[in-house]
CSV table of C-alpha atoms and ligand atoms in Angstrom, one decimal:
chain,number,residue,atom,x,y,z
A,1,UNK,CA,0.0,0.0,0.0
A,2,UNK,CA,0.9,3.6,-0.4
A,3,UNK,CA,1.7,6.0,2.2
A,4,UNK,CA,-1.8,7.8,1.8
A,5,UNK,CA,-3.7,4.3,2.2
A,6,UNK,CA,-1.2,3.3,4.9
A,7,UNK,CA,-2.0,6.7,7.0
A,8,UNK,CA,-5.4,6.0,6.8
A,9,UNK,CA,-5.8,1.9,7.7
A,10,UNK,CA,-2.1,1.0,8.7
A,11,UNK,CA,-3.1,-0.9,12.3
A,12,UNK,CA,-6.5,0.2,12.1
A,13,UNK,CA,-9.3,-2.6,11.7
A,14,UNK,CA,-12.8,-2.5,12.1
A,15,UNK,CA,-13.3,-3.6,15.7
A,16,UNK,CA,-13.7,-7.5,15.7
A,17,UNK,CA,-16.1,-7.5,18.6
A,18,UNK,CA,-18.9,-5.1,17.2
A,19,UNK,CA,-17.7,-3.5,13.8
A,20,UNK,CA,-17.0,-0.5,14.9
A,21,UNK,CA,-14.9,1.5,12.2
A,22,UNK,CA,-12.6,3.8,13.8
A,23,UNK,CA,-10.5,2.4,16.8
A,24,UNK,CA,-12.2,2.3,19.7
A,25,UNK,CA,-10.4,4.4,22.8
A,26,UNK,CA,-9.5,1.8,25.3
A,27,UNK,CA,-9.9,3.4,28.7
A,28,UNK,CA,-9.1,0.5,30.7
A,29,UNK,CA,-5.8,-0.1,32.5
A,30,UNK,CA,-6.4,-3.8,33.3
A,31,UNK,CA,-7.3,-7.0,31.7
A,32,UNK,CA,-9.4,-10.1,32.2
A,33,UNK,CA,-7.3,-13.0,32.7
A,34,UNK,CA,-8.6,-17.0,32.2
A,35,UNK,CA,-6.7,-18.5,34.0
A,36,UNK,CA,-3.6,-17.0,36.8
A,37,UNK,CA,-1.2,-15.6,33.9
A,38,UNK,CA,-3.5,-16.5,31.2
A,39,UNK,CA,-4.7,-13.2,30.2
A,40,UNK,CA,-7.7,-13.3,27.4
A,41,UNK,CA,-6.5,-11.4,24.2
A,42,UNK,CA,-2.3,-11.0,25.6
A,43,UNK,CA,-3.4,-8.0,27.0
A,44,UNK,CA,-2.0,-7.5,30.9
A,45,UNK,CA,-1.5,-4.2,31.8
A,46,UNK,CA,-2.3,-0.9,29.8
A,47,UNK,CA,1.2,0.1,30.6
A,48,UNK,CA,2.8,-2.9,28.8
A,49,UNK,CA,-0.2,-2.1,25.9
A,50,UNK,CA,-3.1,-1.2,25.2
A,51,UNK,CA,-5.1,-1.8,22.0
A,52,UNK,CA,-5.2,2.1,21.0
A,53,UNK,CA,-1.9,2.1,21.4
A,54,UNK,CA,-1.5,-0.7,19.2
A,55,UNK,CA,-3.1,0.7,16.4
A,56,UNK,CA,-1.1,3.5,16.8
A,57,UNK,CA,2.1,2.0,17.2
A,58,UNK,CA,1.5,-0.3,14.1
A,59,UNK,CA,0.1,2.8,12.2
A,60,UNK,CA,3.9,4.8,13.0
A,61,UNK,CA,5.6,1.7,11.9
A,62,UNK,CA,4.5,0.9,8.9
A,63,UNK,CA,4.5,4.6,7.6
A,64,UNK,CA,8.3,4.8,8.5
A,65,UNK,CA,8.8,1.6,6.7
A,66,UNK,CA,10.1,0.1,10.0
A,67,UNK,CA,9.8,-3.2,12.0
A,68,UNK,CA,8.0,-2.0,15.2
A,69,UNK,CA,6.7,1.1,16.2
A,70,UNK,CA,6.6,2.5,20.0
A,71,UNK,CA,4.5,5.6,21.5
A,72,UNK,CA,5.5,7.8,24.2
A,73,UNK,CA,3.8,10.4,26.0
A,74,UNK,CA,5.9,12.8,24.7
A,75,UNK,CA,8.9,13.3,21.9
A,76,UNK,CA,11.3,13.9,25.2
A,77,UNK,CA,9.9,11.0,26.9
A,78,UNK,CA,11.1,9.1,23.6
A,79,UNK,CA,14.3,10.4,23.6
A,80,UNK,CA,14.8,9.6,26.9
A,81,UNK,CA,13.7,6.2,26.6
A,82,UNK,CA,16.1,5.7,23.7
A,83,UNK,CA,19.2,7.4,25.7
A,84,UNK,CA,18.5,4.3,28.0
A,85,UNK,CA,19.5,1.8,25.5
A,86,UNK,CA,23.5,3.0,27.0
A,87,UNK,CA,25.7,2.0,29.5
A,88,UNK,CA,27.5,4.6,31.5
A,89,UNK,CA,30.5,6.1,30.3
A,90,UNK,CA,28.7,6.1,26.8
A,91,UNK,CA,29.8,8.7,24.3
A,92,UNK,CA,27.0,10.7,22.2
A,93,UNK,CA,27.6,12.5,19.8
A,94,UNK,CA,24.7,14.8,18.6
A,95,UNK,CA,24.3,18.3,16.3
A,96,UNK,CA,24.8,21.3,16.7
A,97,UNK,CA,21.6,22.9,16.5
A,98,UNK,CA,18.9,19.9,17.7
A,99,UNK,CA,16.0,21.4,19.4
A,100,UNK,CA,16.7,23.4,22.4
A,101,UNK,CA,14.6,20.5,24.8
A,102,UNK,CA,16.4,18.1,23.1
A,103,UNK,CA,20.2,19.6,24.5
A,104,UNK,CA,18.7,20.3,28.2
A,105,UNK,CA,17.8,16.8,28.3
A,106,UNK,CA,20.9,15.2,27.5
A,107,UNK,CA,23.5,18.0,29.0
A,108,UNK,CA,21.3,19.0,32.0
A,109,UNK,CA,20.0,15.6,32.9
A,110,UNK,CA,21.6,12.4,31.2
A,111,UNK,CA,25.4,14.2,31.6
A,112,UNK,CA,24.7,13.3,35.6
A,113,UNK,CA,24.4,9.6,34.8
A,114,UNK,CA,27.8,9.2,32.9
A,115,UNK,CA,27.1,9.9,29.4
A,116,UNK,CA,29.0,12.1,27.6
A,117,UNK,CA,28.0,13.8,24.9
A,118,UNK,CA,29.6,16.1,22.2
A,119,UNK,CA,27.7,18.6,19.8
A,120,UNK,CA,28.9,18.6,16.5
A,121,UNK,CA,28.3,20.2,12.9
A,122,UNK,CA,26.3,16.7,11.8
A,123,UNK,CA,25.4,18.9,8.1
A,124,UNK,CA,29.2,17.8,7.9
A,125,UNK,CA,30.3,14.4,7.6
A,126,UNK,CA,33.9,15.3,8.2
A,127,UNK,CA,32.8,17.0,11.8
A,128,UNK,CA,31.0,13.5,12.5
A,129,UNK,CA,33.8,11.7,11.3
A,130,UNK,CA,36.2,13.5,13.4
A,131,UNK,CA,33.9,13.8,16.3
A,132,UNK,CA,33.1,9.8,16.7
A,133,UNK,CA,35.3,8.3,19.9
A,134,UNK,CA,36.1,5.1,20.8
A,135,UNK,CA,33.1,5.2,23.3
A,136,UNK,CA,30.7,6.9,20.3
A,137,UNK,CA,27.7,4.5,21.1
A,138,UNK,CA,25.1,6.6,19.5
A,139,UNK,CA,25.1,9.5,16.9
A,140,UNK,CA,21.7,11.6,17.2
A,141,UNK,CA,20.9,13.5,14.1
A,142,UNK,CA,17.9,15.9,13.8
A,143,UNK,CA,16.9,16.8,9.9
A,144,UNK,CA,15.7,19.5,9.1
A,145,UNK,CA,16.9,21.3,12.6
A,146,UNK,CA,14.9,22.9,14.8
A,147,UNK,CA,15.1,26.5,14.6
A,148,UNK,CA,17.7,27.1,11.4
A,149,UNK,CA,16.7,24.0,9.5
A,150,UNK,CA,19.9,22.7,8.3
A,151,UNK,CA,20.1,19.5,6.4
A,152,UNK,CA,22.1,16.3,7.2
A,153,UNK,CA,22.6,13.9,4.1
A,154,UNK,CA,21.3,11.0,6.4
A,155,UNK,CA,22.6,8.2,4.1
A,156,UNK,CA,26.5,10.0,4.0
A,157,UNK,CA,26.4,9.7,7.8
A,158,UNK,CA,24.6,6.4,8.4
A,159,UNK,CA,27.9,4.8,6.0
A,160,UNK,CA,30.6,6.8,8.3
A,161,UNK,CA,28.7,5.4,11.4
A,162,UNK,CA,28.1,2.0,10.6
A,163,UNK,CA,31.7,1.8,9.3
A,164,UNK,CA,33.0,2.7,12.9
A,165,UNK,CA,34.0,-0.1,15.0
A,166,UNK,CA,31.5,0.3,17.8
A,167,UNK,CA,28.4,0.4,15.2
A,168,UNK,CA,27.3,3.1,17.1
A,169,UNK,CA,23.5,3.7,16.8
A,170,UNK,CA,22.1,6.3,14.1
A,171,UNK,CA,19.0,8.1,15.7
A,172,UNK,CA,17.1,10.7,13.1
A,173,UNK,CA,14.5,12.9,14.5
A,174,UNK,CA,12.3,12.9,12.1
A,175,UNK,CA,9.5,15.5,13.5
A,176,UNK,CA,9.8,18.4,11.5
A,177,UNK,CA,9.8,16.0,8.5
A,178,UNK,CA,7.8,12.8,9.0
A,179,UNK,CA,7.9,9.9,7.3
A,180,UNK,CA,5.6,11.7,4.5
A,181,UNK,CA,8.6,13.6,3.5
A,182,UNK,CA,11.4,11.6,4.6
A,183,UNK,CA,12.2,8.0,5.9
A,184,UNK,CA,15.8,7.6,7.3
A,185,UNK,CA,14.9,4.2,8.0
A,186,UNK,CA,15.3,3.8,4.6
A,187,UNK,CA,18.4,5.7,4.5
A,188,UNK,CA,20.1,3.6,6.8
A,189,UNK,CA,19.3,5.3,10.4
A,190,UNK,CA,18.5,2.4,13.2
A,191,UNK,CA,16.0,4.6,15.0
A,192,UNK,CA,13.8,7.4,14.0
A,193,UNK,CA,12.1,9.5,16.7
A,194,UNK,CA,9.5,12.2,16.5
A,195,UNK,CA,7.4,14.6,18.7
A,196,UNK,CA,4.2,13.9,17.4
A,197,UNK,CA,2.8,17.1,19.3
A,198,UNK,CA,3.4,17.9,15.9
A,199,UNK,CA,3.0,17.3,12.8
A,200,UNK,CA,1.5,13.7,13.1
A,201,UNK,CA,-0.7,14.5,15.7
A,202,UNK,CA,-1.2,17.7,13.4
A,203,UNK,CA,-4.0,19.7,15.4
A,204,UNK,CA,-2.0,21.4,18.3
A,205,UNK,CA,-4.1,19.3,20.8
A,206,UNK,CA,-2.1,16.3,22.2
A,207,UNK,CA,1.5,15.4,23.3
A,208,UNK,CA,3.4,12.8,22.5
A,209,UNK,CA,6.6,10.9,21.0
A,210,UNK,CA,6.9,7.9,18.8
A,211,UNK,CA,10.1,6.1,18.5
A,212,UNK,CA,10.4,3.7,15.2
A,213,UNK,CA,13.3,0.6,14.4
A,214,UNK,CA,14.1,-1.7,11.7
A,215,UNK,CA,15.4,-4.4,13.9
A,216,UNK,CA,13.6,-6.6,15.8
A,217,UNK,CA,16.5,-7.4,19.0
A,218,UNK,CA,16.2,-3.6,19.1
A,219,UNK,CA,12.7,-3.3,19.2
A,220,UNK,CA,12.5,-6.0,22.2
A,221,UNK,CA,15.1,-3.7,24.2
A,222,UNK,CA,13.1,-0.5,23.4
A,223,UNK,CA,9.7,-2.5,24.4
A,224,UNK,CA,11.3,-3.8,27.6
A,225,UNK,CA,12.4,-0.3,28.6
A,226,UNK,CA,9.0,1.3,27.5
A,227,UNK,CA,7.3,-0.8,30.2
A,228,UNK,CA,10.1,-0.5,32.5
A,229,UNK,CA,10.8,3.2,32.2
A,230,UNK,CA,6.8,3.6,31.8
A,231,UNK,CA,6.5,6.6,29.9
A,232,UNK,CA,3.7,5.9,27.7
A,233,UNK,CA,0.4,7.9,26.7
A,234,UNK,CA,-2.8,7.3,27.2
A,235,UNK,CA,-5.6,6.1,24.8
A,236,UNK,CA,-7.1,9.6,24.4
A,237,UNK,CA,-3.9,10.4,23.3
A,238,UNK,CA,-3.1,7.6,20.8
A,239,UNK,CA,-6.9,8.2,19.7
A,240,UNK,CA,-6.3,11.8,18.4
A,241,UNK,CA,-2.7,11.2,16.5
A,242,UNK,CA,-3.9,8.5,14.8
A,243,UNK,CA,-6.7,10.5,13.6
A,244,UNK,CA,-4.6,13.4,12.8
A,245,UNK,CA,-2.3,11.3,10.9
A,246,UNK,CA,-4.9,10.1,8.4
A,247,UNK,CA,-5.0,13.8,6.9
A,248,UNK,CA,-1.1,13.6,7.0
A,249,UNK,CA,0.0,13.9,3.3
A,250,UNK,CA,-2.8,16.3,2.7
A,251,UNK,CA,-1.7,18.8,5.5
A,252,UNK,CA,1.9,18.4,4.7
A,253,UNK,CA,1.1,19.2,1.0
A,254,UNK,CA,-1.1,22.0,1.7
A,255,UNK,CA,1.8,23.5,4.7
A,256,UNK,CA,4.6,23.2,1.4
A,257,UNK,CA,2.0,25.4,-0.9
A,258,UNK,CA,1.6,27.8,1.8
A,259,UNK,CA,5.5,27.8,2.7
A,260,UNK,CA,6.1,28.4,-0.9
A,261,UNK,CA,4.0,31.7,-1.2
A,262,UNK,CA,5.2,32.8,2.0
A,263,UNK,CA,8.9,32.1,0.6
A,264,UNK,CA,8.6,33.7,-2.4
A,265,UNK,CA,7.1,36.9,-0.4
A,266,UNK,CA,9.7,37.0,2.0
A,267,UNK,CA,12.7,37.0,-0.3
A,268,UNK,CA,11.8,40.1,-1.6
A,269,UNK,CA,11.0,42.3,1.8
A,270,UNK,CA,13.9,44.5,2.6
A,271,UNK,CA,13.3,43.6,6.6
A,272,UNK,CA,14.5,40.1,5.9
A,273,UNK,CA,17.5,39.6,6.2
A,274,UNK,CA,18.4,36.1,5.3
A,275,UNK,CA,15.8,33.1,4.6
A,276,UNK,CA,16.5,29.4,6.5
A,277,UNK,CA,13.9,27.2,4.1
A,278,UNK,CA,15.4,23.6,3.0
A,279,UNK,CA,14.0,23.8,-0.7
A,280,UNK,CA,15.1,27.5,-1.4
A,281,UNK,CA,18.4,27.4,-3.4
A,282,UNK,CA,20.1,29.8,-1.2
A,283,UNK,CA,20.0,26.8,1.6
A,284,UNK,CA,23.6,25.5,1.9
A,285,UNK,CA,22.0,21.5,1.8
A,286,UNK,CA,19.8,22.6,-1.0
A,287,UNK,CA,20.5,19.8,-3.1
A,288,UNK,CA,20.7,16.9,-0.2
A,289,UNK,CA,17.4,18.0,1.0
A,290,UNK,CA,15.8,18.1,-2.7
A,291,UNK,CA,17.3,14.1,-2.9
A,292,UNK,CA,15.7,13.1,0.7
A,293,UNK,CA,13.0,15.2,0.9
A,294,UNK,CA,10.2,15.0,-1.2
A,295,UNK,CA,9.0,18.4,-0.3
A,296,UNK,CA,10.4,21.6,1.7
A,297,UNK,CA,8.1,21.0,4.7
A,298,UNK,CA,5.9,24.0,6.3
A,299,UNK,CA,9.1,25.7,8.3
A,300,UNK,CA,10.6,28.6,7.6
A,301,UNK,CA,12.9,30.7,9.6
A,302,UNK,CA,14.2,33.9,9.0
A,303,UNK,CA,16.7,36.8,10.2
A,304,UNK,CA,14.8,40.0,10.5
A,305,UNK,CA,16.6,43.2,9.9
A,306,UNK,CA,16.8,45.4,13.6
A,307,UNK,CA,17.8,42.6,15.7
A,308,UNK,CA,16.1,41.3,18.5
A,309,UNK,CA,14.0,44.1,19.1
A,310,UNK,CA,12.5,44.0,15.3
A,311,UNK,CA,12.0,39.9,16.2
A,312,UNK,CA,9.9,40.5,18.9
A,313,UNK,CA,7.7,43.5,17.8
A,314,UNK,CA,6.9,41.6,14.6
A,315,UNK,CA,5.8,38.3,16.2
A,316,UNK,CA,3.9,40.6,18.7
A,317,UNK,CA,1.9,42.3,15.8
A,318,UNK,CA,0.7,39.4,13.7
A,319,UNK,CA,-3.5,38.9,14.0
A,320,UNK,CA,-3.9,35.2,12.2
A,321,UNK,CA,0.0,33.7,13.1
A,322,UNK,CA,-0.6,33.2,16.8
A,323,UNK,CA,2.3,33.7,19.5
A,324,UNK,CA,3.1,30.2,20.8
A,325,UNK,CA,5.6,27.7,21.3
A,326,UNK,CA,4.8,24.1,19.1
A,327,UNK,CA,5.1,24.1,15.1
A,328,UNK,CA,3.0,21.4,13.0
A,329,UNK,CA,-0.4,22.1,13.4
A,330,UNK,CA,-3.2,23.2,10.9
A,331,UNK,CA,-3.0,26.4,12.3
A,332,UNK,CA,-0.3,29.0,12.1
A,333,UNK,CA,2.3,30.0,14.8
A,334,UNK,CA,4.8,32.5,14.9
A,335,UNK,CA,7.7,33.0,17.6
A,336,UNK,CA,11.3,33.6,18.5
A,337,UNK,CA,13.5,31.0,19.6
A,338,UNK,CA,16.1,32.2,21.2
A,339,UNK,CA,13.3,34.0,23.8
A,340,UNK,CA,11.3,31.1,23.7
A,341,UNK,CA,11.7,27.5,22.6
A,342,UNK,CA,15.2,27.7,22.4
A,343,UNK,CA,15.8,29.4,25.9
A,344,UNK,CA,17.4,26.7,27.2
A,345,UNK,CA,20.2,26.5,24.9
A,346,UNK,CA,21.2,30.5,25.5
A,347,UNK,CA,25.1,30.4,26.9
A,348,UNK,CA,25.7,27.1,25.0
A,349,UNK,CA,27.2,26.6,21.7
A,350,UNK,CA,23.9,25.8,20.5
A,351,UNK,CA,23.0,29.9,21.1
A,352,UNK,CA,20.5,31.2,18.8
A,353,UNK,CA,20.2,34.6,17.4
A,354,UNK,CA,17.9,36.6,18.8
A,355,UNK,CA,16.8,38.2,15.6
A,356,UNK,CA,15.9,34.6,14.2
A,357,UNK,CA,12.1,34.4,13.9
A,358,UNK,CA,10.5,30.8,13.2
A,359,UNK,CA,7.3,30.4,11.2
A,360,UNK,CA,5.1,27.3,11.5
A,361,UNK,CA,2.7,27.7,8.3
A,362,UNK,CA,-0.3,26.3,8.7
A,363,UNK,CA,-3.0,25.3,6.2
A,364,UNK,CA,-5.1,28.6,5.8
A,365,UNK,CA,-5.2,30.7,2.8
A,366,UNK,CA,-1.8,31.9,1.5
A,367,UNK,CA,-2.7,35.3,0.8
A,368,UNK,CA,-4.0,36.0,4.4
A,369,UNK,CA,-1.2,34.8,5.7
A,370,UNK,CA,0.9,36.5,3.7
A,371,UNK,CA,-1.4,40.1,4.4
A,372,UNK,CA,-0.7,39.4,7.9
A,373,UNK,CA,3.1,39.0,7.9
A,374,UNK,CA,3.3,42.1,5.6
A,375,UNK,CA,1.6,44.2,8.0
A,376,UNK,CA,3.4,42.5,11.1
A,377,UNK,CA,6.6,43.3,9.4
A,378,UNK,CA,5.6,46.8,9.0
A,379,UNK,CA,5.6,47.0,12.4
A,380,UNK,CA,9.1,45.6,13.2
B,1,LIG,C1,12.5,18.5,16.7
B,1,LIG,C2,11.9,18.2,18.0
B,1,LIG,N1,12.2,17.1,18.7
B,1,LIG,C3,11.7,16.8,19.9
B,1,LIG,C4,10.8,17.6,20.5
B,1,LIG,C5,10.3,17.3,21.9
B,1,LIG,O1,8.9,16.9,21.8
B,1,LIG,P1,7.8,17.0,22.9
B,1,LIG,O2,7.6,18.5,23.1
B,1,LIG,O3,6.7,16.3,22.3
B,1,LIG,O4,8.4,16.4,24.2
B,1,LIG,C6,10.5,18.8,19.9
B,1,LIG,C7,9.6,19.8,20.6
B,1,LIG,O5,9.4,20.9,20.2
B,1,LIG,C8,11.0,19.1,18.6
B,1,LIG,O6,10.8,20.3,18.0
């Protein structure tokens, strides 16, 4: 099946016990059992599974083209779950410029239980190459980066990893791609992770993360810990992303329309500075993320003329892109990183520039959203 049929039935069957079309929400955190340990259907315990969960964890699979498919009750609680796959004393090497939650969690918290971690320029493979230690256990890639959207060439990197003695692990968040646009499974990563308080949950109404692998010994140490560690959703939860992700080709087609007008806008006002988009030929990766990418995605970021100052009096004037933290939903957001989701990177080599403003272009009409950035950036 094709990814549009596969977002809409992947995991999802009419409910063998009365027909019922869409997946039922499971609230229930226990199981019958026959018999001591005999449990009815293999269901125990909803935090071991749960049948929403199911579907959805089948659903992310097979649309990443992977073996199994976990869900997490958020994209940190994913990571986190994944960093636990290590020993102590583990080296990880990660980019340069991964979202900012991403770099607290693994140089305010994991750095206290002996993993070391080094940031590197990943769009490089030389920097990878030269960064990767006899310790290197796992190499964490994010493509397109959260806020400047630079592009790794997945496929250069997974060949220089895999080629390293340790076969360190190759993880690729994939959130402000998804597997629509982009499946590094394919391209030779061992993991892909995503927030899907993003775009696969699409609607700016949920949290969670998704974690995805090719190979099944990996997927039985990632199930163990997922029930260990615990940090899974609820059905409510796994309810509203797999809806959401049925209408996610048509979103992510209609956010690369709208990121196209707004580009082509953009490049012509004289308060921009410079344009971050991954399909504009000015991007540095242009032609890596035209061969990975099958479109440009519904991110753009931009330097405004004026500084910070500009940043923040233009993302405080627009009437239809709304102030807020989160990217990926139908509707569109507007904000600063450095002030905001990127806060917790300021003082770090990760630092973002205040004047950097990041757009998450939703699925309205174009030319309103383009009237409302013109007479936001008036106001700058
Ligand atoms: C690229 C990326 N990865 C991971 C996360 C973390 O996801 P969550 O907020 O669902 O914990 C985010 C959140 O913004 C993100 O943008």
């Amino acid at each position: 099946m094709k990814f549009e049929t596969l977002a809409i039935h992947a995991g999802q069957e009419a409910d063998p016990n009365n027909g019922a079309v869409m997946t039922p929400v499971y609230f229930t955190s226990t199981y019958l059992q026959d018999g001591v340990g005999r449990p009815r259907q293999g269901y125990e315990y909803s935090r071991t599974m749960n049948p929403t969960r199911k579907a959805l964890q089948d659903c992310l699979a097979a649309l990443e083209g992977g073996y199994y498919g976990l869900a997490f009750a958020s994209g940190l609680a994913a990571s986190d779950t994944v960093l636990r796959l290590l020993n102590a004393d583990s080296h990880v090497l990660a980019g340069n410029d991964v979202y900012g939650g991403t770099f607290r969690l693994f140089d305010k918290v994991l750095r206290r239980f002996k993993l070391d971690f080094t940031f590197a320029d990943t769009t490089d493979p030389e920097s990878v190459a030269e960064a990767l230690t006899p310790s290197t256990r796992l190499v964490w890639l994010e493509t397109p980066t959260n806020p400047y959207l630079r592009i790794t060439d997945i496929r250069a990197v997974a060949e220089l990893v895999h080629s390293h003695a340790n076969q360190p692990l190759l993880v690729v968040d994939n959130t402000f791609a998804t597997p629509y646009l982009q499946r590094p499974l394919e391209l030779g990563a061992d993991i892909v992770i995503h927030s899907m308080t993003k775009y696969l949950g699409g609607h700016s109404d949920v949290v969670g993360g998704a974690v995805v692998v090719k190979d099944q010994d990996l997927a039985e140490r990632l199930y163990f810990l997922q029930n260990a560690v615990g940090a899974v959703p609820g059905p409510m939860d796994c309810f509203l992303i797999l809806r959401g992700i049925k209408t996610l080709p048509l979103r992510m087609d209609r956010h690369y329309e709208n990121a196209l007008a707004i580009i082509e806008f953009l490049e012509e006002h004289p308060k921009v500075q410079k344009l971050f988009y991954p399909f504009h030929e000015s991007h540095p990766q242009y032609k890596i993320a035209r061969h990975q990418m099958k479109n440009g995605g519904g991110m753009i970021s931009f330097l405004i003329k004026g500084g910070g100052d500009a940043a923040i009096r233009m993302v405080e004037a627009t009437k239809i892109f709304t102030l807020a933290e989160s990217l990926g939903g139908v509707e569109s957001l507007i904000e600063v990183p450095a002030a905001m989701t990127h806060l917790s990177v300021s003082g770090s080599q990760l630092e973002v520039d205040p004047a950097l403003v990041r757009l998450s272009v939703g699925v309205e009409n174009k030319d309103d959203l383009i009237e409302d950035l013109a007479q936001a950036l008036d106001k700058a």
